[in-house]
Amino acid sequence: MNQIKVFCPGSVANVSCGFDVLGFCLEPVGDIMSVTKTVTPGVTIGTISGQDLPKDPEKNVASVAVKSLLEAHPSEYGFRIDIEKKIKPGSGIGSSAASAAGAVFAVNELIGRPYSRNELIQFAMAGETLASGAAHADNLAPVLLGGFTLVRSNKSLDIIKLPSPPKLVATVIHPKIELKTIHSRAILKNTIPLEKAVQQWGNLGAFISALYTNDYELLSRSMKDKVIEPYRAMLIPRFEEVKASAIQAGALGSGISGSGPSIFALSKSNEIAEQVGNAMKKQFDDLGLEYDVYISNINNEGIKILH
Ligand code: HSE
């Protein structure tokens, strides 16, 4: 095999109660990446369509991630990466993770698949760290493994794939403003009061239990963020109103997708997820703010080979 084309899906990180550890994979939105073996060793970026991103292999998250893979597993070949970038950087739906994970996944296939999907996360982290200035795998894990994932440790990359309750449908609204993760991390405090920490780990534990037991009511009660959302909410126009309108339209819960500005909601059916999307849209329509809306099943497969 000399060439491979893969679909690299978007993802929602944090999911309210799991800052830097919880995430799930989206279905309808993602990048398309083609990787071609070259005779000359090294990693190059070929074409990039859709977004203006660096072609310098030292500055592009896809090539940086592949370089990290090739350091651990040298190849006599080189690799050219062509990217159809559909996920806007700074959108909060895992743009850099899709590129980094897609590139290492594709190269791994071209070199005979020496690593499992879980093992590839360590290499994709190099790209994610370049993009956000911090090593967190909560977008990479769902992109590579599919479904919901939990990162027990971002250091040792102890990552667990979680079950997805069958009725869950996500709504994601992306207001067309750019919010770089590096900036929305910079406003966070380094310490949290014990009382808030207790609430947060109570919610995270309960959320994970709800995934295993298909307990939608428990899941709904657990989708709370007392630690991060209060700081980041102010970066997103009408965040509180959008969230409230999603819940009023029937969502189980709603919060900031990753580091924003996208806002996500989880609902118990496709029909409710559509209604939630319409309610969210109305808030941004009133502001005259442009947006994209995605209604998505939980993508249990993750990255997939197109050909
Ligand atoms: N957990 C990360 C954050 C996700 O919230 O900063 C964004 O990449």
PDB file of C-alpha atoms and ligand atoms in Angstrom:
ATOM      1  CA  MET A   1       0.000   0.000   0.000  1.00  0.00           C
ATOM      2  CA  ASN A   2       1.437   3.369  -1.047  1.00  0.00           C
ATOM      3  CA  GLN A   3      -1.413   5.694  -0.281  1.00  0.00           C
ATOM      4  CA  ILE A   4      -4.307   5.887   2.133  1.00  0.00           C
ATOM      5  CA  LYS A   5      -7.225   8.242   2.612  1.00  0.00           C
ATOM      6  CA  VAL A   6      -8.858   8.558   6.029  1.00  0.00           C
ATOM      7  CA  PHE A   7     -11.804  10.385   7.598  1.00  0.00           C
ATOM      8  CA  CYS A   8     -10.723  12.088  10.835  1.00  0.00           C
ATOM      9  CA  PRO A   9     -13.784  13.012  12.906  1.00  0.00           C
ATOM     10  CA  GLY A  10     -14.336  15.919  15.226  1.00  0.00           C
ATOM     11  CA  SER A  11     -14.839  15.359  18.945  1.00  0.00           C
ATOM     12  CA  VAL A  12     -16.255  16.961  22.055  1.00  0.00           C
ATOM     13  CA  ALA A  13     -13.821  17.132  24.979  1.00  0.00           C
ATOM     14  CA  ASN A  14     -14.529  17.728  28.687  1.00  0.00           C
ATOM     15  CA  VAL A  15     -18.281  16.911  28.371  1.00  0.00           C
ATOM     16  CA  SER A  16     -18.902  19.346  31.258  1.00  0.00           C
ATOM     17  CA  CYS A  17     -17.770  17.183  34.175  1.00  0.00           C
ATOM     18  CA  GLY A  18     -14.480  15.790  32.828  1.00  0.00           C
ATOM     19  CA  PHE A  19     -12.053  18.601  32.065  1.00  0.00           C
ATOM     20  CA  ASP A  20      -9.032  17.180  30.197  1.00  0.00           C
ATOM     21  CA  VAL A  21     -10.138  13.568  30.758  1.00  0.00           C
ATOM     22  CA  LEU A  22     -13.534  12.897  29.145  1.00  0.00           C
ATOM     23  CA  GLY A  23     -14.518  13.089  25.474  1.00  0.00           C
ATOM     24  CA  PHE A  24     -16.672  11.610  22.737  1.00  0.00           C
ATOM     25  CA  CYS A  25     -16.399  11.267  18.985  1.00  0.00           C
ATOM     26  CA  LEU A  26     -18.653  13.006  16.441  1.00  0.00           C
ATOM     27  CA  GLU A  27     -19.977  11.549  13.198  1.00  0.00           C
ATOM     28  CA  PRO A  28     -20.907  14.208  10.617  1.00  0.00           C
ATOM     29  CA  VAL A  29     -17.927  16.554  10.815  1.00  0.00           C
ATOM     30  CA  GLY A  30     -14.308  15.703  10.128  1.00  0.00           C
ATOM     31  CA  ASP A  31     -11.202  16.246   8.021  1.00  0.00           C
ATOM     32  CA  ILE A  32     -10.114  14.100   5.117  1.00  0.00           C
ATOM     33  CA  MET A  33      -6.474  13.268   4.999  1.00  0.00           C
ATOM     34  CA  SER A  34      -4.488  11.467   2.307  1.00  0.00           C
ATOM     35  CA  VAL A  35      -1.024  10.182   3.072  1.00  0.00           C
ATOM     36  CA  THR A  36       1.308   9.014   0.320  1.00  0.00           C
ATOM     37  CA  LYS A  37       4.588   7.130   0.694  1.00  0.00           C
ATOM     38  CA  THR A  38       7.524   8.946  -0.921  1.00  0.00           C
ATOM     39  CA  VAL A  39      10.962   7.674  -1.893  1.00  0.00           C
ATOM     40  CA  THR A  40      12.696  10.530  -0.110  1.00  0.00           C
ATOM     41  CA  PRO A  41      12.555  10.031   3.666  1.00  0.00           C
ATOM     42  CA  GLY A  42      10.983  12.679   5.901  1.00  0.00           C
ATOM     43  CA  VAL A  43       7.547  14.177   6.333  1.00  0.00           C
ATOM     44  CA  THR A  44       6.110  16.870   4.074  1.00  0.00           C
ATOM     45  CA  ILE A  45       2.808  18.670   3.863  1.00  0.00           C
ATOM     46  CA  GLY A  46       1.423  18.646   0.314  1.00  0.00           C
ATOM     47  CA  THR A  47      -1.854  20.473  -0.257  1.00  0.00           C
ATOM     48  CA  ILE A  48      -4.120  21.951   2.386  1.00  0.00           C
ATOM     49  CA  SER A  49      -7.606  22.984   1.350  1.00  0.00           C
ATOM     50  CA  GLY A  50     -10.345  24.566   3.431  1.00  0.00           C
ATOM     51  CA  GLN A  51      -8.169  26.443   5.920  1.00  0.00           C
ATOM     52  CA  ASP A  52      -4.981  28.433   5.954  1.00  0.00           C
ATOM     53  CA  LEU A  53      -2.559  26.273   7.940  1.00  0.00           C
ATOM     54  CA  PRO A  54       1.253  26.067   8.060  1.00  0.00           C
ATOM     55  CA  LYS A  55       2.980  23.850   5.497  1.00  0.00           C
ATOM     56  CA  ASP A  56       6.234  23.913   7.433  1.00  0.00           C
ATOM     57  CA  PRO A  57       6.517  20.330   8.783  1.00  0.00           C
ATOM     58  CA  GLU A  58       7.809  21.705  12.093  1.00  0.00           C
ATOM     59  CA  LYS A  59       4.676  23.814  12.565  1.00  0.00           C
ATOM     60  CA  ASN A  60       1.863  21.630  11.290  1.00  0.00           C
ATOM     61  CA  VAL A  61       0.290  19.363  13.935  1.00  0.00           C
ATOM     62  CA  ALA A  62      -0.120  16.478  11.459  1.00  0.00           C
ATOM     63  CA  SER A  63       3.548  16.345  10.442  1.00  0.00           C
ATOM     64  CA  VAL A  64       4.781  16.936  13.994  1.00  0.00           C
ATOM     65  CA  ALA A  65       2.709  13.963  15.150  1.00  0.00           C
ATOM     66  CA  VAL A  66       4.025  11.763  12.309  1.00  0.00           C
ATOM     67  CA  LYS A  67       7.614  12.751  13.103  1.00  0.00           C
ATOM     68  CA  SER A  68       7.078  11.585  16.648  1.00  0.00           C
ATOM     69  CA  LEU A  69       5.808   8.230  15.340  1.00  0.00           C
ATOM     70  CA  LEU A  70       8.768   7.865  12.958  1.00  0.00           C
ATOM     71  CA  GLU A  71      11.258   8.599  15.736  1.00  0.00           C
ATOM     72  CA  ALA A  72       9.942   5.550  17.570  1.00  0.00           C
ATOM     73  CA  HIS A  73       9.549   3.491  14.406  1.00  0.00           C
ATOM     74  CA  PRO A  74      11.944   4.689  11.665  1.00  0.00           C
ATOM     75  CA  SER A  75      10.999   4.074   8.031  1.00  0.00           C
ATOM     76  CA  GLU A  76      13.094   4.031   4.877  1.00  0.00           C
ATOM     77  CA  TYR A  77      10.253   5.918   3.153  1.00  0.00           C
ATOM     78  CA  GLY A  78       9.000   9.432   3.495  1.00  0.00           C
ATOM     79  CA  PHE A  79       5.370  10.551   3.757  1.00  0.00           C
ATOM     80  CA  ARG A  80       3.427  13.358   2.112  1.00  0.00           C
ATOM     81  CA  ILE A  81       0.276  14.526   3.856  1.00  0.00           C
ATOM     82  CA  ASP A  82      -2.566  16.188   1.923  1.00  0.00           C
ATOM     83  CA  ILE A  83      -5.307  17.676   4.059  1.00  0.00           C
ATOM     84  CA  GLU A  84      -8.912  18.634   3.310  1.00  0.00           C
ATOM     85  CA  LYS A  85      -9.490  20.646   6.445  1.00  0.00           C
ATOM     86  CA  LYS A  86     -13.178  20.728   7.263  1.00  0.00           C
ATOM     87  CA  ILE A  87     -12.930  21.373  11.012  1.00  0.00           C
ATOM     88  CA  LYS A  88     -12.060  24.980  11.631  1.00  0.00           C
ATOM     89  CA  PRO A  89      -9.122  25.500  14.004  1.00  0.00           C
ATOM     90  CA  GLY A  90     -10.224  27.236  17.204  1.00  0.00           C
ATOM     91  CA  SER A  91     -13.755  25.811  16.957  1.00  0.00           C
ATOM     92  CA  GLY A  92     -13.757  23.623  20.075  1.00  0.00           C
ATOM     93  CA  ILE A  93     -14.488  20.384  18.250  1.00  0.00           C
ATOM     94  CA  GLY A  94     -11.023  18.940  18.169  1.00  0.00           C
ATOM     95  CA  SER A  95      -9.534  20.361  14.986  1.00  0.00           C
ATOM     96  CA  SER A  96      -5.902  19.748  15.920  1.00  0.00           C
ATOM     97  CA  ALA A  97      -6.697  16.317  17.368  1.00  0.00           C
ATOM     98  CA  ALA A  98      -8.368  15.230  14.116  1.00  0.00           C
ATOM     99  CA  SER A  99      -5.300  16.251  12.097  1.00  0.00           C
ATOM    100  CA  ALA A 100      -2.754  14.763  14.493  1.00  0.00           C
ATOM    101  CA  ALA A 101      -4.651  11.512  15.046  1.00  0.00           C
ATOM    102  CA  GLY A 102      -5.518  11.124  11.356  1.00  0.00           C
ATOM    103  CA  ALA A 103      -1.924  11.551  10.257  1.00  0.00           C
ATOM    104  CA  VAL A 104      -0.451   9.019  12.686  1.00  0.00           C
ATOM    105  CA  PHE A 105      -3.270   6.580  11.979  1.00  0.00           C
ATOM    106  CA  ALA A 106      -2.640   6.803   8.216  1.00  0.00           C
ATOM    107  CA  VAL A 107       1.135   6.408   8.462  1.00  0.00           C
ATOM    108  CA  ASN A 108       0.740   3.503  10.880  1.00  0.00           C
ATOM    109  CA  GLU A 109      -1.353   1.725   8.236  1.00  0.00           C
ATOM    110  CA  LEU A 110       1.246   2.438   5.524  1.00  0.00           C
ATOM    111  CA  ILE A 111       4.086   0.962   7.613  1.00  0.00           C
ATOM    112  CA  GLY A 112       2.241  -2.267   8.387  1.00  0.00           C
ATOM    113  CA  ARG A 113       0.314  -1.252  11.499  1.00  0.00           C
ATOM    114  CA  PRO A 114       2.978  -1.725  14.205  1.00  0.00           C
ATOM    115  CA  TYR A 115       0.849   0.152  16.776  1.00  0.00           C
ATOM    116  CA  SER A 116      -2.691  -0.242  18.091  1.00  0.00           C
ATOM    117  CA  ARG A 117      -5.097   2.710  17.988  1.00  0.00           C
ATOM    118  CA  ASN A 118      -4.547   3.211  21.711  1.00  0.00           C
ATOM    119  CA  GLU A 119      -0.754   3.222  21.297  1.00  0.00           C
ATOM    120  CA  LEU A 120      -0.991   5.842  18.550  1.00  0.00           C
ATOM    121  CA  ILE A 121      -2.302   8.400  21.043  1.00  0.00           C
ATOM    122  CA  GLN A 122       1.212   8.936  22.469  1.00  0.00           C
ATOM    123  CA  PHE A 123       2.488  10.096  19.039  1.00  0.00           C
ATOM    124  CA  ALA A 124      -0.545  12.222  18.224  1.00  0.00           C
ATOM    125  CA  MET A 125       0.068  14.015  21.545  1.00  0.00           C
ATOM    126  CA  ALA A 126       3.085  15.759  19.995  1.00  0.00           C
ATOM    127  CA  GLY A 127       0.740  17.509  17.558  1.00  0.00           C
ATOM    128  CA  GLU A 128      -1.836  18.319  20.227  1.00  0.00           C
ATOM    129  CA  THR A 129       0.838  19.796  22.469  1.00  0.00           C
ATOM    130  CA  LEU A 130       2.057  22.004  19.627  1.00  0.00           C
ATOM    131  CA  ALA A 131      -1.480  23.300  19.066  1.00  0.00           C
ATOM    132  CA  SER A 132      -2.605  23.944  22.617  1.00  0.00           C
ATOM    133  CA  GLY A 133       0.599  24.252  24.617  1.00  0.00           C
ATOM    134  CA  ALA A 134      -0.554  21.471  26.951  1.00  0.00           C
ATOM    135  CA  ALA A 135      -0.499  17.708  26.642  1.00  0.00           C
ATOM    136  CA  HIS A 136      -4.071  16.470  26.955  1.00  0.00           C
ATOM    137  CA  ALA A 137      -5.545  13.458  25.190  1.00  0.00           C
ATOM    138  CA  ASP A 138      -9.263  14.064  25.750  1.00  0.00           C
ATOM    139  CA  ASN A 139      -9.887  14.821  22.051  1.00  0.00           C
ATOM    140  CA  LEU A 140      -7.330  12.388  20.628  1.00  0.00           C
ATOM    141  CA  ALA A 141      -8.657   9.389  22.541  1.00  0.00           C
ATOM    142  CA  PRO A 142     -12.233   9.495  21.188  1.00  0.00           C
ATOM    143  CA  VAL A 143     -10.984  10.277  17.656  1.00  0.00           C
ATOM    144  CA  LEU A 144      -8.753   7.203  17.640  1.00  0.00           C
ATOM    145  CA  LEU A 145     -10.867   4.816  19.723  1.00  0.00           C
ATOM    146  CA  GLY A 146     -14.383   6.057  18.933  1.00  0.00           C
ATOM    147  CA  GLY A 147     -17.257   6.490  21.386  1.00  0.00           C
ATOM    148  CA  PHE A 148     -16.723   7.984  24.834  1.00  0.00           C
ATOM    149  CA  THR A 149     -13.252   7.759  26.360  1.00  0.00           C
ATOM    150  CA  LEU A 150     -11.705   8.501  29.718  1.00  0.00           C
ATOM    151  CA  VAL A 151      -8.082   9.533  30.170  1.00  0.00           C
ATOM    152  CA  ARG A 152      -7.105   8.253  33.614  1.00  0.00           C
ATOM    153  CA  SER A 153      -3.687   9.834  33.184  1.00  0.00           C
ATOM    154  CA  ASN A 154      -2.533  12.348  30.577  1.00  0.00           C
ATOM    155  CA  LYS A 155       1.053  11.528  31.611  1.00  0.00           C
ATOM    156  CA  SER A 156       1.143   7.752  31.306  1.00  0.00           C
ATOM    157  CA  LEU A 157      -1.735   7.803  28.768  1.00  0.00           C
ATOM    158  CA  ASP A 158      -3.803   5.253  30.587  1.00  0.00           C
ATOM    159  CA  ILE A 159      -6.941   5.459  28.449  1.00  0.00           C
ATOM    160  CA  ILE A 160     -10.228   3.631  28.770  1.00  0.00           C
ATOM    161  CA  LYS A 161     -12.940   3.292  26.131  1.00  0.00           C
ATOM    162  CA  LEU A 162     -16.389   3.677  27.685  1.00  0.00           C
ATOM    163  CA  PRO A 163     -19.780   2.445  26.460  1.00  0.00           C
ATOM    164  CA  SER A 164     -22.231   4.786  24.713  1.00  0.00           C
ATOM    165  CA  PRO A 165     -25.913   4.627  25.704  1.00  0.00           C
ATOM    166  CA  PRO A 166     -27.780   3.779  22.492  1.00  0.00           C
ATOM    167  CA  LYS A 167     -30.265   6.673  22.498  1.00  0.00           C
ATOM    168  CA  LEU A 168     -27.749   9.474  22.997  1.00  0.00           C
ATOM    169  CA  VAL A 169     -27.574  12.081  20.234  1.00  0.00           C
ATOM    170  CA  ALA A 170     -25.358  15.160  20.334  1.00  0.00           C
ATOM    171  CA  THR A 171     -26.120  18.642  19.083  1.00  0.00           C
ATOM    172  CA  VAL A 172     -23.149  20.930  18.502  1.00  0.00           C
ATOM    173  CA  ILE A 173     -23.420  24.563  17.510  1.00  0.00           C
ATOM    174  CA  HIS A 174     -20.292  26.308  16.342  1.00  0.00           C
ATOM    175  CA  PRO A 175     -20.548  30.102  16.356  1.00  0.00           C
ATOM    176  CA  LYS A 176     -18.148  31.415  13.751  1.00  0.00           C
ATOM    177  CA  ILE A 177     -15.660  33.058  16.035  1.00  0.00           C
ATOM    178  CA  GLU A 178     -12.204  31.637  16.722  1.00  0.00           C
ATOM    179  CA  LEU A 179     -11.113  30.782  20.240  1.00  0.00           C
ATOM    180  CA  LYS A 180      -7.659  29.288  20.524  1.00  0.00           C
ATOM    181  CA  THR A 181      -7.298  26.588  23.171  1.00  0.00           C
ATOM    182  CA  ILE A 182      -4.039  28.130  24.320  1.00  0.00           C
ATOM    183  CA  HIS A 183      -5.950  31.334  25.192  1.00  0.00           C
ATOM    184  CA  SER A 184      -8.956  29.677  26.808  1.00  0.00           C
ATOM    185  CA  ARG A 185      -6.572  27.649  28.970  1.00  0.00           C
ATOM    186  CA  ALA A 186      -4.623  30.747  29.974  1.00  0.00           C
ATOM    187  CA  ILE A 187      -7.626  32.204  31.853  1.00  0.00           C
ATOM    188  CA  LEU A 188      -8.072  29.137  34.071  1.00  0.00           C
ATOM    189  CA  LYS A 189      -6.963  29.030  37.696  1.00  0.00           C
ATOM    190  CA  ASN A 190      -4.361  26.450  38.701  1.00  0.00           C
ATOM    191  CA  THR A 191      -6.078  25.553  41.940  1.00  0.00           C
ATOM    192  CA  ILE A 192      -9.695  24.791  42.779  1.00  0.00           C
ATOM    193  CA  PRO A 193     -11.469  24.911  46.128  1.00  0.00           C
ATOM    194  CA  LEU A 194     -11.941  21.488  47.709  1.00  0.00           C
ATOM    195  CA  GLU A 195     -15.716  21.882  47.751  1.00  0.00           C
ATOM    196  CA  LYS A 196     -15.819  22.327  43.982  1.00  0.00           C
ATOM    197  CA  ALA A 197     -13.425  19.444  43.427  1.00  0.00           C
ATOM    198  CA  VAL A 198     -15.727  17.192  45.447  1.00  0.00           C
ATOM    199  CA  GLN A 199     -18.725  18.207  43.320  1.00  0.00           C
ATOM    200  CA  GLN A 200     -16.787  17.684  40.128  1.00  0.00           C
ATOM    201  CA  TRP A 201     -15.506  14.191  40.869  1.00  0.00           C
ATOM    202  CA  GLY A 202     -18.937  13.216  42.137  1.00  0.00           C
ATOM    203  CA  ASN A 203     -20.397  14.283  38.812  1.00  0.00           C
ATOM    204  CA  LEU A 204     -17.678  12.631  36.737  1.00  0.00           C
ATOM    205  CA  GLY A 205     -18.027   9.319  38.565  1.00  0.00           C
ATOM    206  CA  ALA A 206     -21.794   9.432  38.201  1.00  0.00           C
ATOM    207  CA  PHE A 207     -21.592  10.336  34.502  1.00  0.00           C
ATOM    208  CA  ILE A 208     -19.399   7.314  33.818  1.00  0.00           C
ATOM    209  CA  SER A 209     -21.693   5.066  35.817  1.00  0.00           C
ATOM    210  CA  ALA A 210     -24.614   6.386  33.727  1.00  0.00           C
ATOM    211  CA  LEU A 211     -22.794   5.445  30.516  1.00  0.00           C
ATOM    212  CA  TYR A 212     -22.495   1.849  31.739  1.00  0.00           C
ATOM    213  CA  THR A 213     -26.085   1.590  32.970  1.00  0.00           C
ATOM    214  CA  ASN A 214     -27.866   3.663  30.276  1.00  0.00           C
ATOM    215  CA  ASP A 215     -29.227   5.813  33.098  1.00  0.00           C
ATOM    216  CA  TYR A 216     -30.180   8.966  31.170  1.00  0.00           C
ATOM    217  CA  GLU A 217     -31.526  10.748  34.258  1.00  0.00           C
ATOM    218  CA  LEU A 218     -28.279  10.235  36.157  1.00  0.00           C
ATOM    219  CA  LEU A 219     -26.345  11.342  33.088  1.00  0.00           C
ATOM    220  CA  SER A 220     -28.452  14.485  32.990  1.00  0.00           C
ATOM    221  CA  ARG A 221     -27.840  15.272  36.680  1.00  0.00           C
ATOM    222  CA  SER A 222     -24.098  14.751  36.225  1.00  0.00           C
ATOM    223  CA  MET A 223     -23.542  17.095  33.283  1.00  0.00           C
ATOM    224  CA  LYS A 224     -22.350  19.967  35.451  1.00  0.00           C
ATOM    225  CA  ASP A 225     -19.157  21.964  35.440  1.00  0.00           C
ATOM    226  CA  LYS A 226     -18.442  24.089  38.481  1.00  0.00           C
ATOM    227  CA  VAL A 227     -14.734  24.395  37.775  1.00  0.00           C
ATOM    228  CA  ILE A 228     -14.027  25.460  34.203  1.00  0.00           C
ATOM    229  CA  GLU A 229     -17.286  26.679  32.651  1.00  0.00           C
ATOM    230  CA  PRO A 230     -17.705  29.707  34.945  1.00  0.00           C
ATOM    231  CA  TYR A 231     -14.427  31.137  33.597  1.00  0.00           C
ATOM    232  CA  ARG A 232     -14.844  30.237  29.956  1.00  0.00           C
ATOM    233  CA  ALA A 233     -18.533  31.092  29.648  1.00  0.00           C
ATOM    234  CA  MET A 234     -17.668  34.773  29.361  1.00  0.00           C
ATOM    235  CA  LEU A 235     -15.629  34.094  26.184  1.00  0.00           C
ATOM    236  CA  ILE A 236     -18.697  32.821  24.306  1.00  0.00           C
ATOM    237  CA  PRO A 237     -21.487  35.204  23.257  1.00  0.00           C
ATOM    238  CA  ARG A 238     -24.794  34.319  24.926  1.00  0.00           C
ATOM    239  CA  PHE A 239     -23.411  31.065  26.339  1.00  0.00           C
ATOM    240  CA  GLU A 240     -25.816  30.951  29.292  1.00  0.00           C
ATOM    241  CA  GLU A 241     -28.819  31.653  27.056  1.00  0.00           C
ATOM    242  CA  VAL A 242     -27.822  29.014  24.494  1.00  0.00           C
ATOM    243  CA  LYS A 243     -27.319  26.427  27.221  1.00  0.00           C
ATOM    244  CA  ALA A 244     -30.611  27.294  28.924  1.00  0.00           C
ATOM    245  CA  SER A 245     -32.491  27.137  25.618  1.00  0.00           C
ATOM    246  CA  ALA A 246     -31.001  23.699  24.881  1.00  0.00           C
ATOM    247  CA  ILE A 247     -32.151  22.356  28.221  1.00  0.00           C
ATOM    248  CA  GLN A 248     -35.565  23.940  27.834  1.00  0.00           C
ATOM    249  CA  ALA A 249     -35.890  22.261  24.423  1.00  0.00           C
ATOM    250  CA  GLY A 250     -35.371  18.902  26.103  1.00  0.00           C
ATOM    251  CA  ALA A 251     -31.606  18.285  26.227  1.00  0.00           C
ATOM    252  CA  LEU A 252     -30.275  16.128  29.056  1.00  0.00           C
ATOM    253  CA  GLY A 253     -27.479  18.646  29.512  1.00  0.00           C
ATOM    254  CA  SER A 254     -25.388  21.200  27.688  1.00  0.00           C
ATOM    255  CA  GLY A 255     -21.991  22.824  28.063  1.00  0.00           C
ATOM    256  CA  ILE A 256     -18.917  24.167  26.326  1.00  0.00           C
ATOM    257  CA  SER A 257     -17.470  21.788  23.742  1.00  0.00           C
ATOM    258  CA  GLY A 258     -13.774  21.441  24.553  1.00  0.00           C
ATOM    259  CA  SER A 259     -12.326  24.893  25.054  1.00  0.00           C
ATOM    260  CA  GLY A 260     -15.128  26.558  23.020  1.00  0.00           C
ATOM    261  CA  PRO A 261     -16.585  28.499  21.353  1.00  0.00           C
ATOM    262  CA  SER A 262     -18.741  25.530  20.223  1.00  0.00           C
ATOM    263  CA  ILE A 263     -21.516  24.543  22.610  1.00  0.00           C
ATOM    264  CA  PHE A 264     -22.764  20.958  22.794  1.00  0.00           C
ATOM    265  CA  ALA A 265     -25.856  19.268  24.174  1.00  0.00           C
ATOM    266  CA  LEU A 266     -26.773  15.617  24.660  1.00  0.00           C
ATOM    267  CA  SER A 267     -30.336  14.423  24.107  1.00  0.00           C
ATOM    268  CA  LYS A 268     -32.230  11.176  24.264  1.00  0.00           C
ATOM    269  CA  SER A 269     -33.390  11.062  20.633  1.00  0.00           C
ATOM    270  CA  ASN A 270     -32.647  12.471  17.221  1.00  0.00           C
ATOM    271  CA  GLU A 271     -35.883  14.419  17.266  1.00  0.00           C
ATOM    272  CA  ILE A 272     -35.041  16.154  20.542  1.00  0.00           C
ATOM    273  CA  ALA A 273     -31.479  16.818  19.337  1.00  0.00           C
ATOM    274  CA  GLU A 274     -32.953  18.596  16.275  1.00  0.00           C
ATOM    275  CA  GLN A 275     -35.276  20.686  18.446  1.00  0.00           C
ATOM    276  CA  VAL A 276     -32.338  21.545  20.690  1.00  0.00           C
ATOM    277  CA  GLY A 277     -30.370  22.654  17.627  1.00  0.00           C
ATOM    278  CA  ASN A 278     -33.218  24.949  16.544  1.00  0.00           C
ATOM    279  CA  ALA A 279     -33.452  26.483  20.015  1.00  0.00           C
ATOM    280  CA  MET A 280     -29.700  27.104  20.111  1.00  0.00           C
ATOM    281  CA  LYS A 281     -29.713  28.614  16.606  1.00  0.00           C
ATOM    282  CA  LYS A 282     -32.354  31.106  17.604  1.00  0.00           C
ATOM    283  CA  GLN A 283     -30.031  32.643  20.185  1.00  0.00           C
ATOM    284  CA  PHE A 284     -27.291  33.260  17.640  1.00  0.00           C
ATOM    285  CA  ASP A 285     -29.799  34.399  14.980  1.00  0.00           C
ATOM    286  CA  ASP A 286     -30.948  37.089  17.409  1.00  0.00           C
ATOM    287  CA  LEU A 287     -27.334  38.220  17.709  1.00  0.00           C
ATOM    288  CA  GLY A 288     -26.696  38.069  13.981  1.00  0.00           C
ATOM    289  CA  LEU A 289     -23.868  35.619  14.622  1.00  0.00           C
ATOM    290  CA  GLU A 290     -23.185  32.971  11.961  1.00  0.00           C
ATOM    291  CA  TYR A 291     -22.895  29.343  12.989  1.00  0.00           C
ATOM    292  CA  ASP A 292     -22.810  25.711  11.898  1.00  0.00           C
ATOM    293  CA  VAL A 293     -24.940  23.092  13.628  1.00  0.00           C
ATOM    294  CA  TYR A 294     -24.226  19.368  13.732  1.00  0.00           C
ATOM    295  CA  ILE A 295     -26.615  16.666  14.891  1.00  0.00           C
ATOM    296  CA  SER A 296     -24.539  13.602  15.607  1.00  0.00           C
ATOM    297  CA  ASN A 297     -24.833  10.073  16.864  1.00  0.00           C
ATOM    298  CA  ILE A 298     -21.974   9.038  19.102  1.00  0.00           C
ATOM    299  CA  ASN A 299     -19.412   7.814  16.568  1.00  0.00           C
ATOM    300  CA  ASN A 300     -18.338   4.511  18.000  1.00  0.00           C
ATOM    301  CA  GLU A 301     -15.783   3.767  15.298  1.00  0.00           C
ATOM    302  CA  GLY A 302     -13.517   6.853  15.322  1.00  0.00           C
ATOM    303  CA  ILE A 303     -11.135   7.409  12.420  1.00  0.00           C
ATOM    304  CA  LYS A 304     -12.056   5.368   9.380  1.00  0.00           C
ATOM    305  CA  ILE A 305     -10.307   4.370   6.200  1.00  0.00           C
ATOM    306  CA  LEU A 306     -11.954   5.738   3.053  1.00  0.00           C
ATOM    307  CA  HIS A 307      -9.611   3.917   0.688  1.00  0.00           C
TER     308      HIS A 307
HETATM  309  N1  HSE B   1      -9.542  19.694  27.574  1.00  0.00           N
HETATM  310  C1  HSE B   1      -9.126  20.697  26.630  1.00  0.00           C
HETATM  311  C2  HSE B   1      -9.478  22.061  27.183  1.00  0.00           C
HETATM  312  C3  HSE B   1      -9.803  20.462  25.332  1.00  0.00           C
HETATM  313  O1  HSE B   1     -10.611  22.223  27.621  1.00  0.00           O
HETATM  314  O2  HSE B   1      -8.634  22.953  27.187  1.00  0.00           O
HETATM  315  C4  HSE B   1      -9.478  21.453  24.269  1.00  0.00           C
HETATM  316  O3  HSE B   1      -8.556  20.984  23.391  1.00  0.00           O
END
